[in-house]
Amino acid sequence: MGRYRVRAAALVAWALLAAASCSSGQGGNDAARYDGPGPFPVGRAEITLEGIDGGEGRATAWYPAEGTVAVATASAQVDADSRVADGPYPLVVFDHGLAASPEQYDRMLTHLALWGHLIVAPVQVSDSDPVDVAEAVRDRASEAAAGPLQGLVDDGPIVVVGHSAGTTYAARAAAESAAVDGGEVAGALLLAGGGQGAVGVAPVAPTLFLAGGRDPVTGQWMVPGFESAAGPAQLVVIDEAGHLSFTDLCSSATVTLGPANCTPDDIDEADVWPVIDHSVVAFVRAALGSDDGFDALDPGLLQELAPGALTSQGTLSASS
């Protein structure tokens, strides 16, 4: 069986397994919801990637694993060596923010892996292009000693995700790869950043800008980034979220991180997780061609999941 037929079969299985765990929105909205746990447990492993950051770049991988889901908000099993036998799974490359680390996004990336995705997050030391990272991941997965990645990496389009300064890499990849390589990047998700280090870059692939209303970056970078997008784009602003609401820092901090970084004192940080988790999974699945498309990013459904007001501009659609 050819590799493309194998990939098609794998994606069908991915879609069916995920669909089996979906619930419909309330309030008359029938779009799938992804704020709850997906059908897979999750493993996490530290890996090295040849040719990244001038040598063997370090990265963390979250991946669908064998077994059962123990709890809805489980963190990844550190150094788990098991995997789902019927991979491969779609690849998502994640770029963290300045002075951050991949592990500080464990909760959000674990949730994405619960829904049947492989996420690889390089430790950014210098300029690492997400497409180069994806190629290095696939090279690593083809090796005999690939460990948990062996047989797990789909060879089709990827989705790039970035937070804060990490949106620089995601925005560039969504513009350059889509234009030069015929759409290798299926979509870009920019969290709390508008690709501010990629001035003049207009994403061609479908792009979701997801921001916190308490974050000054929203007005400074995200609105201009959204307005300059060359392809389908949507800007969603969660009023009660801050710059670091996409990380694990707000819920685990022992010091005050500042009013622009987290939720206000009268709202628990966990209250913004449903709309963030749902939006991240819904966008990634839609960009990769799920049957429900971008319907799950309907502003009405997102508002149901948000702890306060939410605004949305633009409409996403598949690339032509």
PDB file of C-alpha atoms in Angstrom:
ATOM      1  CA  MET A   1       0.000   0.000   0.000  1.00  0.00           C
ATOM      2  CA  GLY A   2       1.435   3.415  -0.953  1.00  0.00           C
ATOM      3  CA  ARG A   3       2.293   5.960   1.687  1.00  0.00           C
ATOM      4  CA  TYR A   4      -0.498   8.318   0.608  1.00  0.00           C
ATOM      5  CA  ARG A   5      -3.078   5.560   0.970  1.00  0.00           C
ATOM      6  CA  VAL A   6      -1.647   4.741   4.384  1.00  0.00           C
ATOM      7  CA  ARG A   7      -1.880   8.419   5.335  1.00  0.00           C
ATOM      8  CA  ALA A   8      -5.488   8.615   4.158  1.00  0.00           C
ATOM      9  CA  ALA A   9      -6.424   5.569   6.208  1.00  0.00           C
ATOM     10  CA  ALA A  10      -4.683   7.004   9.253  1.00  0.00           C
ATOM     11  CA  LEU A  11      -6.492  10.315   8.931  1.00  0.00           C
ATOM     12  CA  VAL A  12      -9.836   8.545   8.597  1.00  0.00           C
ATOM     13  CA  ALA A  13      -9.099   6.653  11.807  1.00  0.00           C
ATOM     14  CA  TRP A  14      -8.017   9.917  13.471  1.00  0.00           C
ATOM     15  CA  ALA A  15     -11.256  11.584  12.437  1.00  0.00           C
ATOM     16  CA  LEU A  16     -13.482   8.697  13.538  1.00  0.00           C
ATOM     17  CA  LEU A  17     -11.806   8.322  16.920  1.00  0.00           C
ATOM     18  CA  ALA A  18     -11.995  12.028  17.616  1.00  0.00           C
ATOM     19  CA  ALA A  19     -15.570  12.306  16.385  1.00  0.00           C
ATOM     20  CA  ALA A  20     -16.591   9.544  18.757  1.00  0.00           C
ATOM     21  CA  SER A  21     -15.543  11.736  21.677  1.00  0.00           C
ATOM     22  CA  CYS A  22     -17.057  15.027  20.475  1.00  0.00           C
ATOM     23  CA  SER A  23     -20.009  16.663  22.132  1.00  0.00           C
ATOM     24  CA  SER A  24     -22.270  19.196  20.488  1.00  0.00           C
ATOM     25  CA  GLY A  25     -22.485  22.789  21.582  1.00  0.00           C
ATOM     26  CA  GLN A  26     -25.384  23.988  23.656  1.00  0.00           C
ATOM     27  CA  GLY A  27     -27.702  26.851  22.854  1.00  0.00           C
ATOM     28  CA  GLY A  28     -28.634  25.497  19.426  1.00  0.00           C
ATOM     29  CA  ASN A  29     -25.073  25.291  18.101  1.00  0.00           C
ATOM     30  CA  ASP A  30     -24.392  21.807  16.721  1.00  0.00           C
ATOM     31  CA  ALA A  31     -20.668  22.285  16.034  1.00  0.00           C
ATOM     32  CA  ALA A  32     -18.297  19.837  17.720  1.00  0.00           C
ATOM     33  CA  ARG A  33     -16.800  20.817  21.064  1.00  0.00           C
ATOM     34  CA  TYR A  34     -13.228  20.085  22.064  1.00  0.00           C
ATOM     35  CA  ASP A  35     -13.003  21.602  25.533  1.00  0.00           C
ATOM     36  CA  GLY A  36     -13.279  18.140  27.103  1.00  0.00           C
ATOM     37  CA  PRO A  37     -10.766  15.279  26.943  1.00  0.00           C
ATOM     38  CA  GLY A  38     -10.061  13.534  23.653  1.00  0.00           C
ATOM     39  CA  PRO A  39      -9.922   9.770  23.110  1.00  0.00           C
ATOM     40  CA  PHE A  40      -6.174   9.274  23.699  1.00  0.00           C
ATOM     41  CA  PRO A  41      -3.886   9.226  26.714  1.00  0.00           C
ATOM     42  CA  VAL A  42      -0.701  11.200  26.164  1.00  0.00           C
ATOM     43  CA  GLY A  43       3.009  10.475  26.369  1.00  0.00           C
ATOM     44  CA  ARG A  44       5.787  13.025  26.571  1.00  0.00           C
ATOM     45  CA  ALA A  45       9.415  12.600  25.591  1.00  0.00           C
ATOM     46  CA  GLU A  46      12.536  14.732  25.286  1.00  0.00           C
ATOM     47  CA  ILE A  47      14.154  14.371  21.856  1.00  0.00           C
ATOM     48  CA  THR A  48      17.037  15.822  19.842  1.00  0.00           C
ATOM     49  CA  LEU A  49      16.719  17.003  16.254  1.00  0.00           C
ATOM     50  CA  GLU A  50      19.634  17.060  13.822  1.00  0.00           C
ATOM     51  CA  GLY A  51      20.336  20.333  12.059  1.00  0.00           C
ATOM     52  CA  ILE A  52      18.298  22.511  14.424  1.00  0.00           C
ATOM     53  CA  ASP A  53      19.978  25.403  16.233  1.00  0.00           C
ATOM     54  CA  GLY A  54      23.277  24.627  14.541  1.00  0.00           C
ATOM     55  CA  GLY A  55      23.512  21.022  15.658  1.00  0.00           C
ATOM     56  CA  GLU A  56      21.366  18.734  17.779  1.00  0.00           C
ATOM     57  CA  GLY A  57      18.516  20.937  18.896  1.00  0.00           C
ATOM     58  CA  ARG A  58      16.499  19.901  21.938  1.00  0.00           C
ATOM     59  CA  ALA A  59      12.738  19.507  21.743  1.00  0.00           C
ATOM     60  CA  THR A  60       9.816  18.073  23.683  1.00  0.00           C
ATOM     61  CA  ALA A  61       7.221  15.858  22.010  1.00  0.00           C
ATOM     62  CA  TRP A  62       3.648  15.193  23.166  1.00  0.00           C
ATOM     63  CA  TYR A  63       2.044  12.229  21.426  1.00  0.00           C
ATOM     64  CA  PRO A  64      -0.983   9.873  21.542  1.00  0.00           C
ATOM     65  CA  ALA A  65      -0.046   6.888  23.696  1.00  0.00           C
ATOM     66  CA  GLU A  66      -1.468   3.470  24.493  1.00  0.00           C
ATOM     67  CA  GLY A  67      -3.726   2.870  27.468  1.00  0.00           C
ATOM     68  CA  THR A  68      -6.726   4.727  28.821  1.00  0.00           C
ATOM     69  CA  VAL A  69      -7.362   8.349  29.719  1.00  0.00           C
ATOM     70  CA  ALA A  70      -7.167   8.529  33.499  1.00  0.00           C
ATOM     71  CA  VAL A  71      -8.467  12.037  34.147  1.00  0.00           C
ATOM     72  CA  ALA A  72      -9.801  14.811  31.955  1.00  0.00           C
ATOM     73  CA  THR A  73      -7.018  17.286  32.712  1.00  0.00           C
ATOM     74  CA  ALA A  74      -4.117  14.856  33.042  1.00  0.00           C
ATOM     75  CA  SER A  75      -0.639  16.198  32.449  1.00  0.00           C
ATOM     76  CA  ALA A  76       1.525  14.247  30.067  1.00  0.00           C
ATOM     77  CA  GLN A  77       3.264  11.127  31.317  1.00  0.00           C
ATOM     78  CA  VAL A  78       6.893  12.195  31.443  1.00  0.00           C
ATOM     79  CA  ASP A  79       9.191  10.008  29.329  1.00  0.00           C
ATOM     80  CA  ALA A  80       6.362   7.639  28.422  1.00  0.00           C
ATOM     81  CA  ASP A  81       7.648   5.051  25.974  1.00  0.00           C
ATOM     82  CA  SER A  82       4.349   3.713  24.684  1.00  0.00           C
ATOM     83  CA  ARG A  83       2.390   4.992  21.711  1.00  0.00           C
ATOM     84  CA  VAL A  84      -0.798   4.245  19.842  1.00  0.00           C
ATOM     85  CA  ALA A  85       0.029   1.437  17.428  1.00  0.00           C
ATOM     86  CA  ASP A  86      -2.126   2.675  14.554  1.00  0.00           C
ATOM     87  CA  GLY A  87      -0.355   5.995  13.847  1.00  0.00           C
ATOM     88  CA  PRO A  88       0.767   8.134  12.128  1.00  0.00           C
ATOM     89  CA  TYR A  89      -0.761  11.333  13.483  1.00  0.00           C
ATOM     90  CA  PRO A  90      -0.789  14.912  12.163  1.00  0.00           C
ATOM     91  CA  LEU A  91       2.223  16.978  13.185  1.00  0.00           C
ATOM     92  CA  VAL A  92       1.977  20.297  15.006  1.00  0.00           C
ATOM     93  CA  VAL A  93       5.117  22.388  15.558  1.00  0.00           C
ATOM     94  CA  PHE A  94       4.916  24.689  18.594  1.00  0.00           C
ATOM     95  CA  ASP A  95       7.188  27.686  19.246  1.00  0.00           C
ATOM     96  CA  HIS A  96       7.284  29.021  22.803  1.00  0.00           C
ATOM     97  CA  GLY A  97       7.600  32.616  23.929  1.00  0.00           C
ATOM     98  CA  LEU A  98      10.701  34.570  24.896  1.00  0.00           C
ATOM     99  CA  ALA A  99      12.514  33.207  27.979  1.00  0.00           C
ATOM    100  CA  ALA A 100       9.954  30.394  28.220  1.00  0.00           C
ATOM    101  CA  SER A 101      10.282  26.628  27.762  1.00  0.00           C
ATOM    102  CA  PRO A 102       8.055  24.025  26.078  1.00  0.00           C
ATOM    103  CA  GLU A 103       7.185  22.461  29.444  1.00  0.00           C
ATOM    104  CA  GLN A 104       5.497  25.675  30.573  1.00  0.00           C
ATOM    105  CA  TYR A 105       2.721  24.919  28.045  1.00  0.00           C
ATOM    106  CA  ASP A 106       2.229  21.322  29.176  1.00  0.00           C
ATOM    107  CA  ARG A 107      -1.473  21.596  29.988  1.00  0.00           C
ATOM    108  CA  MET A 108      -2.487  23.122  26.638  1.00  0.00           C
ATOM    109  CA  LEU A 109      -0.250  20.858  24.537  1.00  0.00           C
ATOM    110  CA  THR A 110      -1.351  17.758  26.434  1.00  0.00           C
ATOM    111  CA  HIS A 111      -4.951  18.670  25.631  1.00  0.00           C
ATOM    112  CA  LEU A 112      -4.100  18.974  21.933  1.00  0.00           C
ATOM    113  CA  ALA A 113      -2.369  15.580  21.976  1.00  0.00           C
ATOM    114  CA  LEU A 114      -5.416  14.045  23.701  1.00  0.00           C
ATOM    115  CA  TRP A 115      -7.264  14.747  20.441  1.00  0.00           C
ATOM    116  CA  GLY A 116      -4.875  12.732  18.287  1.00  0.00           C
ATOM    117  CA  HIS A 117      -2.022  15.060  17.349  1.00  0.00           C
ATOM    118  CA  LEU A 118       1.734  14.828  17.646  1.00  0.00           C
ATOM    119  CA  ILE A 119       3.184  18.091  18.955  1.00  0.00           C
ATOM    120  CA  VAL A 120       6.890  18.868  18.795  1.00  0.00           C
ATOM    121  CA  ALA A 121       8.142  21.982  20.593  1.00  0.00           C
ATOM    122  CA  PRO A 122      11.798  22.901  20.010  1.00  0.00           C
ATOM    123  CA  VAL A 123      13.730  24.807  22.636  1.00  0.00           C
ATOM    124  CA  GLN A 124      14.343  28.064  20.790  1.00  0.00           C
ATOM    125  CA  VAL A 125      17.957  29.157  21.073  1.00  0.00           C
ATOM    126  CA  SER A 126      18.255  30.813  17.686  1.00  0.00           C
ATOM    127  CA  ASP A 127      16.079  31.105  14.586  1.00  0.00           C
ATOM    128  CA  SER A 128      14.480  27.676  13.997  1.00  0.00           C
ATOM    129  CA  ASP A 129      12.016  27.582  11.130  1.00  0.00           C
ATOM    130  CA  PRO A 130       8.995  25.340  11.877  1.00  0.00           C
ATOM    131  CA  VAL A 131       9.241  23.701   8.448  1.00  0.00           C
ATOM    132  CA  ASP A 132      12.877  22.778   9.150  1.00  0.00           C
ATOM    133  CA  VAL A 133      11.770  21.408  12.511  1.00  0.00           C
ATOM    134  CA  ALA A 134       9.070  19.315  10.816  1.00  0.00           C
ATOM    135  CA  GLU A 135      11.605  17.877   8.376  1.00  0.00           C
ATOM    136  CA  ALA A 136      13.981  17.062  11.236  1.00  0.00           C
ATOM    137  CA  VAL A 137      11.150  15.345  13.132  1.00  0.00           C
ATOM    138  CA  ARG A 138      10.316  13.197  10.110  1.00  0.00           C
ATOM    139  CA  ASP A 139      13.985  12.328   9.614  1.00  0.00           C
ATOM    140  CA  ARG A 140      14.209  11.332  13.267  1.00  0.00           C
ATOM    141  CA  ALA A 141      11.039   9.233  13.027  1.00  0.00           C
ATOM    142  CA  SER A 142      12.477   7.246  10.114  1.00  0.00           C
ATOM    143  CA  GLU A 143      15.498   6.128  12.142  1.00  0.00           C
ATOM    144  CA  ALA A 144      15.619   2.667  13.657  1.00  0.00           C
ATOM    145  CA  ALA A 145      16.180   4.161  17.116  1.00  0.00           C
ATOM    146  CA  ALA A 146      13.436   6.738  16.823  1.00  0.00           C
ATOM    147  CA  GLY A 147      11.915   5.711  20.140  1.00  0.00           C
ATOM    148  CA  PRO A 148       8.335   6.904  20.699  1.00  0.00           C
ATOM    149  CA  LEU A 149       8.302   8.832  17.408  1.00  0.00           C
ATOM    150  CA  GLN A 150       8.810   5.783  15.220  1.00  0.00           C
ATOM    151  CA  GLY A 151       5.814   5.330  12.933  1.00  0.00           C
ATOM    152  CA  LEU A 152       3.979   8.187  14.617  1.00  0.00           C
ATOM    153  CA  VAL A 153       4.620  11.093  12.223  1.00  0.00           C
ATOM    154  CA  ASP A 154       2.224  11.764   9.360  1.00  0.00           C
ATOM    155  CA  ASP A 155       3.955  12.992   6.192  1.00  0.00           C
ATOM    156  CA  GLY A 156       1.190  15.395   5.148  1.00  0.00           C
ATOM    157  CA  PRO A 157       0.675  19.101   5.892  1.00  0.00           C
ATOM    158  CA  ILE A 158       1.562  20.514   9.293  1.00  0.00           C
ATOM    159  CA  VAL A 159       0.086  23.207  11.525  1.00  0.00           C
ATOM    160  CA  VAL A 160       2.353  25.747  13.222  1.00  0.00           C
ATOM    161  CA  VAL A 161       1.504  27.302  16.584  1.00  0.00           C
ATOM    162  CA  GLY A 162       3.344  30.081  18.364  1.00  0.00           C
ATOM    163  CA  HIS A 163       2.934  32.020  21.591  1.00  0.00           C
ATOM    164  CA  SER A 164       4.101  35.600  22.073  1.00  0.00           C
ATOM    165  CA  ALA A 165       7.545  35.951  20.434  1.00  0.00           C
ATOM    166  CA  GLY A 166       7.096  32.426  19.068  1.00  0.00           C
ATOM    167  CA  THR A 167       4.432  33.744  16.710  1.00  0.00           C
ATOM    168  CA  THR A 168       7.305  35.195  14.674  1.00  0.00           C
ATOM    169  CA  TYR A 169       8.240  31.728  13.422  1.00  0.00           C
ATOM    170  CA  ALA A 170       4.648  30.622  12.911  1.00  0.00           C
ATOM    171  CA  ALA A 171       3.764  33.733  10.888  1.00  0.00           C
ATOM    172  CA  ARG A 172       6.798  33.354   8.654  1.00  0.00           C
ATOM    173  CA  ALA A 173       6.071  29.691   8.038  1.00  0.00           C
ATOM    174  CA  ALA A 174       2.430  30.419   7.205  1.00  0.00           C
ATOM    175  CA  ALA A 175       3.553  32.927   4.592  1.00  0.00           C
ATOM    176  CA  GLU A 176       6.728  31.466   3.117  1.00  0.00           C
ATOM    177  CA  SER A 177       5.923  27.758   3.096  1.00  0.00           C
ATOM    178  CA  ALA A 178       2.395  28.192   1.792  1.00  0.00           C
ATOM    179  CA  ALA A 179       3.659  30.389  -1.027  1.00  0.00           C
ATOM    180  CA  VAL A 180       6.885  28.556  -1.887  1.00  0.00           C
ATOM    181  CA  ASP A 181       6.250  24.919  -1.060  1.00  0.00           C
ATOM    182  CA  GLY A 182       2.678  24.605  -2.255  1.00  0.00           C
ATOM    183  CA  GLY A 183       0.989  24.726   1.121  1.00  0.00           C
ATOM    184  CA  GLU A 184       3.112  22.500   3.357  1.00  0.00           C
ATOM    185  CA  VAL A 185       1.834  24.597   6.252  1.00  0.00           C
ATOM    186  CA  ALA A 186      -1.924  24.023   6.459  1.00  0.00           C
ATOM    187  CA  GLY A 187      -2.560  26.674   9.082  1.00  0.00           C
ATOM    188  CA  ALA A 188      -1.018  28.969  11.687  1.00  0.00           C
ATOM    189  CA  LEU A 189      -2.289  29.623  15.206  1.00  0.00           C
ATOM    190  CA  LEU A 190      -0.875  32.784  16.768  1.00  0.00           C
ATOM    191  CA  LEU A 191      -1.396  33.048  20.536  1.00  0.00           C
ATOM    192  CA  ALA A 192      -0.884  36.418  22.238  1.00  0.00           C
ATOM    193  CA  GLY A 193       1.274  37.697  19.407  1.00  0.00           C
ATOM    194  CA  GLY A 194       0.820  38.805  15.832  1.00  0.00           C
ATOM    195  CA  GLY A 195       4.148  37.658  14.426  1.00  0.00           C
ATOM    196  CA  GLN A 196       5.746  40.845  15.687  1.00  0.00           C
ATOM    197  CA  GLY A 197       9.241  39.810  14.617  1.00  0.00           C
ATOM    198  CA  ALA A 198       8.022  39.124  11.086  1.00  0.00           C
ATOM    199  CA  VAL A 199       7.084  42.662  10.069  1.00  0.00           C
ATOM    200  CA  GLY A 200       5.685  42.781   6.558  1.00  0.00           C
ATOM    201  CA  VAL A 201       4.930  39.051   6.507  1.00  0.00           C
ATOM    202  CA  ALA A 202       1.349  38.285   5.509  1.00  0.00           C
ATOM    203  CA  PRO A 203       0.221  34.720   6.333  1.00  0.00           C
ATOM    204  CA  VAL A 204      -1.288  32.933   3.326  1.00  0.00           C
ATOM    205  CA  ALA A 205      -2.413  29.782   5.120  1.00  0.00           C
ATOM    206  CA  PRO A 206      -5.573  30.022   7.280  1.00  0.00           C
ATOM    207  CA  THR A 207      -4.577  31.837  10.472  1.00  0.00           C
ATOM    208  CA  LEU A 208      -6.277  32.155  13.856  1.00  0.00           C
ATOM    209  CA  PHE A 209      -5.163  35.031  16.076  1.00  0.00           C
ATOM    210  CA  LEU A 210      -6.171  34.157  19.665  1.00  0.00           C
ATOM    211  CA  ALA A 211      -5.633  36.893  22.237  1.00  0.00           C
ATOM    212  CA  GLY A 212      -6.409  38.020  25.759  1.00  0.00           C
ATOM    213  CA  GLY A 213      -8.237  41.295  26.236  1.00  0.00           C
ATOM    214  CA  ARG A 214      -6.060  42.165  29.253  1.00  0.00           C
ATOM    215  CA  ASP A 215      -2.910  41.861  27.141  1.00  0.00           C
ATOM    216  CA  PRO A 216      -1.488  45.108  25.656  1.00  0.00           C
ATOM    217  CA  VAL A 217       0.099  43.016  22.891  1.00  0.00           C
ATOM    218  CA  THR A 218      -3.382  42.521  21.438  1.00  0.00           C
ATOM    219  CA  GLY A 219      -3.726  46.065  20.191  1.00  0.00           C
ATOM    220  CA  GLN A 220      -0.066  46.627  19.428  1.00  0.00           C
ATOM    221  CA  TRP A 221       0.638  43.537  17.344  1.00  0.00           C
ATOM    222  CA  MET A 222      -2.338  41.233  16.898  1.00  0.00           C
ATOM    223  CA  VAL A 223      -4.819  43.614  15.316  1.00  0.00           C
ATOM    224  CA  PRO A 224      -2.272  44.850  12.731  1.00  0.00           C
ATOM    225  CA  GLY A 225      -1.200  41.251  12.126  1.00  0.00           C
ATOM    226  CA  PHE A 226      -4.781  40.165  11.566  1.00  0.00           C
ATOM    227  CA  GLU A 227      -5.464  43.078   9.229  1.00  0.00           C
ATOM    228  CA  SER A 228      -2.388  42.267   7.125  1.00  0.00           C
ATOM    229  CA  ALA A 229      -3.148  38.550   6.691  1.00  0.00           C
ATOM    230  CA  ALA A 230      -3.170  37.580   3.016  1.00  0.00           C
ATOM    231  CA  GLY A 231      -5.261  34.451   3.543  1.00  0.00           C
ATOM    232  CA  PRO A 232      -8.367  33.526   5.557  1.00  0.00           C
ATOM    233  CA  ALA A 233      -8.010  34.869   9.098  1.00  0.00           C
ATOM    234  CA  GLN A 234      -9.968  35.216  12.321  1.00  0.00           C
ATOM    235  CA  LEU A 235      -9.129  37.300  15.397  1.00  0.00           C
ATOM    236  CA  VAL A 236     -10.654  36.137  18.682  1.00  0.00           C
ATOM    237  CA  VAL A 237     -10.166  38.210  21.838  1.00  0.00           C
ATOM    238  CA  ILE A 238     -11.036  36.640  25.200  1.00  0.00           C
ATOM    239  CA  ASP A 239     -11.656  39.683  27.386  1.00  0.00           C
ATOM    240  CA  GLU A 240     -10.712  38.123  30.725  1.00  0.00           C
ATOM    241  CA  ALA A 241      -7.537  36.362  29.507  1.00  0.00           C
ATOM    242  CA  GLY A 242      -4.015  37.754  29.800  1.00  0.00           C
ATOM    243  CA  HIS A 243      -0.726  37.301  27.985  1.00  0.00           C
ATOM    244  CA  LEU A 244       0.246  34.220  29.995  1.00  0.00           C
ATOM    245  CA  SER A 245      -3.184  32.574  30.158  1.00  0.00           C
ATOM    246  CA  PHE A 246      -2.009  30.193  27.412  1.00  0.00           C
ATOM    247  CA  THR A 247       0.778  28.883  29.664  1.00  0.00           C
ATOM    248  CA  ASP A 248       0.854  26.999  32.965  1.00  0.00           C
ATOM    249  CA  LEU A 249       2.462  29.973  34.720  1.00  0.00           C
ATOM    250  CA  CYS A 250      -0.671  31.749  35.935  1.00  0.00           C
ATOM    251  CA  SER A 251      -2.089  28.719  37.733  1.00  0.00           C
ATOM    252  CA  SER A 252       1.223  27.714  39.313  1.00  0.00           C
ATOM    253  CA  ALA A 253       2.817  31.093  40.042  1.00  0.00           C
ATOM    254  CA  THR A 254       3.912  31.823  43.589  1.00  0.00           C
ATOM    255  CA  VAL A 255       4.412  35.506  42.763  1.00  0.00           C
ATOM    256  CA  THR A 256       2.144  38.057  41.115  1.00  0.00           C
ATOM    257  CA  LEU A 257       2.702  38.088  37.357  1.00  0.00           C
ATOM    258  CA  GLY A 258       0.979  41.412  36.785  1.00  0.00           C
ATOM    259  CA  PRO A 259      -2.546  42.446  35.756  1.00  0.00           C
ATOM    260  CA  ALA A 260      -1.884  42.122  32.007  1.00  0.00           C
ATOM    261  CA  ASN A 261      -0.626  38.553  32.208  1.00  0.00           C
ATOM    262  CA  CYS A 262      -3.387  36.522  33.869  1.00  0.00           C
ATOM    263  CA  THR A 263      -7.104  36.650  34.644  1.00  0.00           C
ATOM    264  CA  PRO A 264      -8.471  39.257  37.099  1.00  0.00           C
ATOM    265  CA  ASP A 265      -8.608  38.342  40.776  1.00  0.00           C
ATOM    266  CA  ASP A 266     -12.333  37.559  40.677  1.00  0.00           C
ATOM    267  CA  ILE A 267     -11.981  34.962  37.883  1.00  0.00           C
ATOM    268  CA  ASP A 268     -10.176  31.658  38.325  1.00  0.00           C
ATOM    269  CA  GLU A 269      -7.488  31.051  35.721  1.00  0.00           C
ATOM    270  CA  ALA A 270      -9.055  27.663  34.925  1.00  0.00           C
ATOM    271  CA  ASP A 271     -12.214  29.448  33.768  1.00  0.00           C
ATOM    272  CA  VAL A 272     -10.502  30.531  30.533  1.00  0.00           C
ATOM    273  CA  TRP A 273      -9.171  27.062  29.721  1.00  0.00           C
ATOM    274  CA  PRO A 274     -12.339  25.714  28.040  1.00  0.00           C
ATOM    275  CA  VAL A 275     -12.423  28.400  25.341  1.00  0.00           C
ATOM    276  CA  ILE A 276      -8.644  28.212  24.830  1.00  0.00           C
ATOM    277  CA  ASP A 277      -8.561  24.401  24.675  1.00  0.00           C
ATOM    278  CA  HIS A 278     -11.537  24.234  22.337  1.00  0.00           C
ATOM    279  CA  SER A 279     -10.207  26.939  20.015  1.00  0.00           C
ATOM    280  CA  VAL A 280      -6.757  25.363  19.737  1.00  0.00           C
ATOM    281  CA  VAL A 281      -8.054  21.880  18.909  1.00  0.00           C
ATOM    282  CA  ALA A 282     -10.847  23.129  16.645  1.00  0.00           C
ATOM    283  CA  PHE A 283      -8.465  25.248  14.579  1.00  0.00           C
ATOM    284  CA  VAL A 284      -5.801  22.556  14.215  1.00  0.00           C
ATOM    285  CA  ARG A 285      -8.350  19.941  13.161  1.00  0.00           C
ATOM    286  CA  ALA A 286     -10.056  22.303  10.711  1.00  0.00           C
ATOM    287  CA  ALA A 287      -6.773  23.409   9.147  1.00  0.00           C
ATOM    288  CA  LEU A 288      -5.892  19.756   8.596  1.00  0.00           C
ATOM    289  CA  GLY A 289      -9.195  19.112   6.836  1.00  0.00           C
ATOM    290  CA  SER A 290     -11.645  17.728   9.414  1.00  0.00           C
ATOM    291  CA  ASP A 291     -15.207  17.225   8.185  1.00  0.00           C
ATOM    292  CA  ASP A 292     -16.706  19.953  10.392  1.00  0.00           C
ATOM    293  CA  GLY A 293     -14.312  22.550   8.971  1.00  0.00           C
ATOM    294  CA  PHE A 294     -14.107  25.835  10.861  1.00  0.00           C
ATOM    295  CA  ASP A 295     -17.709  25.678  12.137  1.00  0.00           C
ATOM    296  CA  ALA A 296     -16.445  24.947  15.651  1.00  0.00           C
ATOM    297  CA  LEU A 297     -14.893  28.436  15.727  1.00  0.00           C
ATOM    298  CA  ASP A 298     -18.301  30.078  15.446  1.00  0.00           C
ATOM    299  CA  PRO A 299     -18.277  33.129  17.764  1.00  0.00           C
ATOM    300  CA  GLY A 300     -21.516  32.033  19.411  1.00  0.00           C
ATOM    301  CA  LEU A 301     -20.024  28.717  20.505  1.00  0.00           C
ATOM    302  CA  LEU A 302     -16.802  30.369  21.663  1.00  0.00           C
ATOM    303  CA  GLN A 303     -18.847  32.820  23.745  1.00  0.00           C
ATOM    304  CA  GLU A 304     -20.577  29.890  25.469  1.00  0.00           C
ATOM    305  CA  LEU A 305     -17.167  28.643  26.588  1.00  0.00           C
ATOM    306  CA  ALA A 306     -15.697  31.980  27.701  1.00  0.00           C
ATOM    307  CA  PRO A 307     -15.933  33.270  31.309  1.00  0.00           C
ATOM    308  CA  GLY A 308     -16.786  36.797  30.144  1.00  0.00           C
ATOM    309  CA  ALA A 309     -17.150  38.797  26.975  1.00  0.00           C
ATOM    310  CA  LEU A 310     -15.507  37.646  23.767  1.00  0.00           C
ATOM    311  CA  THR A 311     -15.128  39.396  20.427  1.00  0.00           C
ATOM    312  CA  SER A 312     -14.408  37.900  17.023  1.00  0.00           C
ATOM    313  CA  GLN A 313     -13.492  39.427  13.672  1.00  0.00           C
ATOM    314  CA  GLY A 314     -13.116  37.708  10.335  1.00  0.00           C
ATOM    315  CA  THR A 315     -14.148  34.285   9.081  1.00  0.00           C
ATOM    316  CA  LEU A 316     -11.941  31.282   8.466  1.00  0.00           C
ATOM    317  CA  SER A 317     -12.227  28.960   5.493  1.00  0.00           C
ATOM    318  CA  ALA A 318     -10.074  26.306   3.908  1.00  0.00           C
ATOM    319  CA  SER A 319      -7.272  27.395   1.600  1.00  0.00           C
ATOM    320  CA  SER A 320      -8.251  27.434  -2.058  1.00  0.00           C
TER     321      SER A 320
END
